Amino acid sequence: MLHKQLQLPCKQVFDLSSDTLGNIYFGTDQGIYRWNGFHLKQVPFVGSQSAEISSMVFLPGQQLACRNFSDQVFILENDSLKPLRILEKALKGEIIIDLKANSQRLIIAAENAIWSFEPDKKLLKKRIQLPHVESIEVSGDTLYCTNSNGRLFVFSHFKLIQSLALPTKRVYLVQYNNKLH
């Protein structure tokens, strides 16, 4: 029903996020829409292979990053989504699992590695080689990662500090009120 109240031109909302100014962003099957409390506006983007948007996060400086269902990552610049081409070249078709952000960088979980992108330096680094990544969560400089082999990995500043075998093979990490669940 929310799509009718806001007059969203679509029925599928895959992600929802808000900035410090109170704008609400909807990641939908037709791209991103921004609602400022009064008006709904579609955010334009170019170079996209698909319109479906998910995994919206805010980078340092309140810059929005997101991915589409074709595993492309976009950064909101000058009121338009622009593809992060440096990442597309580096991944060479590898599937993107998730995006997270901390106060310094965007963290990209691909199926076999964890990457970081520092927007102020336009610097992309492959940080961790890790097969079968399933989920990630970031808390400050600590990165939690699970893989399909039933392991939880804990990294601090991208250095492994703990690896645990989990009682189940499928675990998805969720952060709520700054606590990992």
PDB file of C-alpha atoms in Angstrom, residues 71-179:
ATOM      1  CA  ASP A  71      26.181  -7.008 -10.291  1.00  0.00           C
ATOM      2  CA  GLN A  72      27.020  -3.429 -11.165  1.00  0.00           C
ATOM      3  CA  VAL A  73      27.819  -0.951  -8.382  1.00  0.00           C
ATOM      4  CA  PHE A  74      26.754   2.693  -8.656  1.00  0.00           C
ATOM      5  CA  ILE A  75      27.677   5.841  -6.730  1.00  0.00           C
ATOM      6  CA  LEU A  76      25.331   8.830  -6.508  1.00  0.00           C
ATOM      7  CA  GLU A  77      27.185  11.901  -7.810  1.00  0.00           C
ATOM      8  CA  ASN A  78      25.613  15.201  -8.848  1.00  0.00           C
ATOM      9  CA  ASP A  79      22.099  13.774  -8.414  1.00  0.00           C
ATOM     10  CA  SER A  80      22.773  10.887 -10.835  1.00  0.00           C
ATOM     11  CA  LEU A  81      23.908   7.280 -10.334  1.00  0.00           C
ATOM     12  CA  LYS A  82      27.230   6.566 -12.013  1.00  0.00           C
ATOM     13  CA  PRO A  83      28.715   3.080 -12.451  1.00  0.00           C
ATOM     14  CA  LEU A  84      31.854   2.203 -10.516  1.00  0.00           C
ATOM     15  CA  ARG A  85      33.722   1.066 -13.643  1.00  0.00           C
ATOM     16  CA  ILE A  86      36.969   0.350 -11.798  1.00  0.00           C
ATOM     17  CA  LEU A  87      35.157  -2.400  -9.889  1.00  0.00           C
ATOM     18  CA  GLU A  88      33.570  -3.904 -13.014  1.00  0.00           C
ATOM     19  CA  LYS A  89      37.030  -4.266 -14.571  1.00  0.00           C
ATOM     20  CA  ALA A  90      38.513  -5.810 -11.419  1.00  0.00           C
ATOM     21  CA  LEU A  91      35.729  -8.331 -10.766  1.00  0.00           C
ATOM     22  CA  LYS A  92      35.644  -9.667 -14.338  1.00  0.00           C
ATOM     23  CA  GLY A  93      32.131 -11.051 -14.011  1.00  0.00           C
ATOM     24  CA  GLU A  94      32.354 -12.305 -10.422  1.00  0.00           C
ATOM     25  CA  ILE A  95      29.035 -12.176  -8.562  1.00  0.00           C
ATOM     26  CA  ILE A  96      28.578  -9.429  -5.964  1.00  0.00           C
ATOM     27  CA  ILE A  97      27.060 -10.758  -2.756  1.00  0.00           C
ATOM     28  CA  ASP A  98      26.583  -7.567  -0.733  1.00  0.00           C
ATOM     29  CA  LEU A  99      27.689  -4.003  -0.051  1.00  0.00           C
ATOM     30  CA  LYS A 100      28.397  -2.427   3.333  1.00  0.00           C
ATOM     31  CA  ALA A 101      30.104   0.799   4.385  1.00  0.00           C
ATOM     32  CA  ASN A 102      31.970   2.172   7.354  1.00  0.00           C
ATOM     33  CA  SER A 103      33.215   5.684   8.020  1.00  0.00           C
ATOM     34  CA  GLN A 104      36.071   5.401   5.506  1.00  0.00           C
ATOM     35  CA  ARG A 105      35.095   3.061   2.695  1.00  0.00           C
ATOM     36  CA  LEU A 106      32.675   0.920   0.760  1.00  0.00           C
ATOM     37  CA  ILE A 107      33.099  -2.813   1.414  1.00  0.00           C
ATOM     38  CA  ILE A 108      32.164  -5.081  -1.490  1.00  0.00           C
ATOM     39  CA  ALA A 109      31.645  -8.789  -0.887  1.00  0.00           C
ATOM     40  CA  ALA A 110      32.085 -10.772  -4.078  1.00  0.00           C
ATOM     41  CA  GLU A 111      31.707 -14.537  -4.262  1.00  0.00           C
ATOM     42  CA  ASN A 112      35.437 -15.169  -3.734  1.00  0.00           C
ATOM     43  CA  ALA A 113      36.903 -11.982  -2.287  1.00  0.00           C
ATOM     44  CA  ILE A 114      36.289  -8.884  -0.195  1.00  0.00           C
ATOM     45  CA  TRP A 115      37.126  -5.541  -1.832  1.00  0.00           C
ATOM     46  CA  SER A 116      37.262  -2.004  -0.478  1.00  0.00           C
ATOM     47  CA  PHE A 117      36.681   1.283  -2.276  1.00  0.00           C
ATOM     48  CA  GLU A 118      37.734   4.606  -0.802  1.00  0.00           C
ATOM     49  CA  PRO A 119      35.620   7.252  -2.563  1.00  0.00           C
ATOM     50  CA  ASP A 120      37.765  10.248  -1.643  1.00  0.00           C
ATOM     51  CA  LYS A 121      40.854   8.633  -3.231  1.00  0.00           C
ATOM     52  CA  LYS A 122      38.960   6.661  -5.925  1.00  0.00           C
ATOM     53  CA  LEU A 123      41.027   3.705  -4.686  1.00  0.00           C
ATOM     54  CA  LEU A 124      39.898   0.073  -5.088  1.00  0.00           C
ATOM     55  CA  LYS A 125      41.768  -2.711  -3.279  1.00  0.00           C
ATOM     56  CA  LYS A 126      41.294  -6.447  -3.114  1.00  0.00           C
ATOM     57  CA  ARG A 127      41.563  -6.943   0.635  1.00  0.00           C
ATOM     58  CA  ILE A 128      40.760 -10.585   1.381  1.00  0.00           C
ATOM     59  CA  GLN A 129      40.740 -13.670  -0.823  1.00  0.00           C
ATOM     60  CA  LEU A 130      37.961 -15.840   0.602  1.00  0.00           C
ATOM     61  CA  PRO A 131      35.992 -18.486  -1.310  1.00  0.00           C
ATOM     62  CA  HIS A 132      32.208 -18.870  -1.153  1.00  0.00           C
ATOM     63  CA  VAL A 133      31.362 -15.619   0.665  1.00  0.00           C
ATOM     64  CA  GLU A 134      27.711 -15.576   1.768  1.00  0.00           C
ATOM     65  CA  SER A 135      27.240 -12.568   4.013  1.00  0.00           C
ATOM     66  CA  ILE A 136      29.155  -9.693   5.571  1.00  0.00           C
ATOM     67  CA  GLU A 137      28.557  -7.148   8.283  1.00  0.00           C
ATOM     68  CA  VAL A 138      30.742  -4.192   9.236  1.00  0.00           C
ATOM     69  CA  SER A 139      31.099  -2.533  12.614  1.00  0.00           C
ATOM     70  CA  GLY A 140      33.725   0.219  12.574  1.00  0.00           C
ATOM     71  CA  ASP A 141      36.949  -1.409  11.382  1.00  0.00           C
ATOM     72  CA  THR A 142      35.740  -4.924  12.208  1.00  0.00           C
ATOM     73  CA  LEU A 143      34.425  -7.065   9.367  1.00  0.00           C
ATOM     74  CA  TYR A 144      32.391 -10.221   9.975  1.00  0.00           C
ATOM     75  CA  CYS A 145      32.035 -12.652   7.118  1.00  0.00           C
ATOM     76  CA  THR A 146      30.402 -16.054   6.660  1.00  0.00           C
ATOM     77  CA  ASN A 147      30.947 -18.496   3.850  1.00  0.00           C
ATOM     78  CA  SER A 148      28.999 -21.479   2.520  1.00  0.00           C
ATOM     79  CA  ASN A 149      31.383 -23.889   4.263  1.00  0.00           C
ATOM     80  CA  GLY A 150      29.879 -22.927   7.622  1.00  0.00           C
ATOM     81  CA  ARG A 151      32.636 -20.653   8.876  1.00  0.00           C
ATOM     82  CA  LEU A 152      32.549 -17.233  10.507  1.00  0.00           C
ATOM     83  CA  PHE A 153      35.592 -15.045   9.921  1.00  0.00           C
ATOM     84  CA  VAL A 154      36.346 -11.929  11.937  1.00  0.00           C
ATOM     85  CA  PHE A 155      38.753  -9.360  10.513  1.00  0.00           C
ATOM     86  CA  SER A 156      40.119  -6.193  12.075  1.00  0.00           C
ATOM     87  CA  HIS A 157      41.570  -3.702   9.586  1.00  0.00           C
ATOM     88  CA  PHE A 158      41.286  -6.545   7.013  1.00  0.00           C
ATOM     89  CA  LYS A 159      43.535  -8.857   9.051  1.00  0.00           C
ATOM     90  CA  LEU A 160      42.064 -12.171  10.231  1.00  0.00           C
ATOM     91  CA  ILE A 161      41.696 -12.267  14.013  1.00  0.00           C
ATOM     92  CA  GLN A 162      39.302 -15.198  14.413  1.00  0.00           C
ATOM     93  CA  SER A 163      37.824 -18.075  12.440  1.00  0.00           C
ATOM     94  CA  LEU A 164      35.068 -20.259  13.852  1.00  0.00           C
ATOM     95  CA  ALA A 165      33.247 -23.336  12.602  1.00  0.00           C
ATOM     96  CA  LEU A 166      29.508 -22.726  12.904  1.00  0.00           C
ATOM     97  CA  PRO A 167      26.959 -25.416  13.844  1.00  0.00           C
ATOM     98  CA  THR A 168      25.073 -24.793  10.618  1.00  0.00           C
ATOM     99  CA  LYS A 169      26.292 -24.213   7.085  1.00  0.00           C
ATOM    100  CA  ARG A 170      23.913 -21.310   6.362  1.00  0.00           C
ATOM    101  CA  VAL A 171      24.294 -18.187   8.502  1.00  0.00           C
ATOM    102  CA  TYR A 172      23.352 -14.642   7.583  1.00  0.00           C
ATOM    103  CA  LEU A 173      24.626 -11.759   9.656  1.00  0.00           C
ATOM    104  CA  VAL A 174      22.312  -8.971  10.752  1.00  0.00           C
ATOM    105  CA  GLN A 175      23.213  -5.824  12.659  1.00  0.00           C
ATOM    106  CA  TYR A 176      20.590  -4.190  14.854  1.00  0.00           C
ATOM    107  CA  ASN A 177      21.213  -1.343  17.323  1.00  0.00           C
ATOM    108  CA  ASN A 178      24.960  -1.649  16.603  1.00  0.00           C
ATOM    109  CA  LYS A 179      24.990  -5.279  17.747  1.00  0.00           C
TER     110      LYS A 179
END
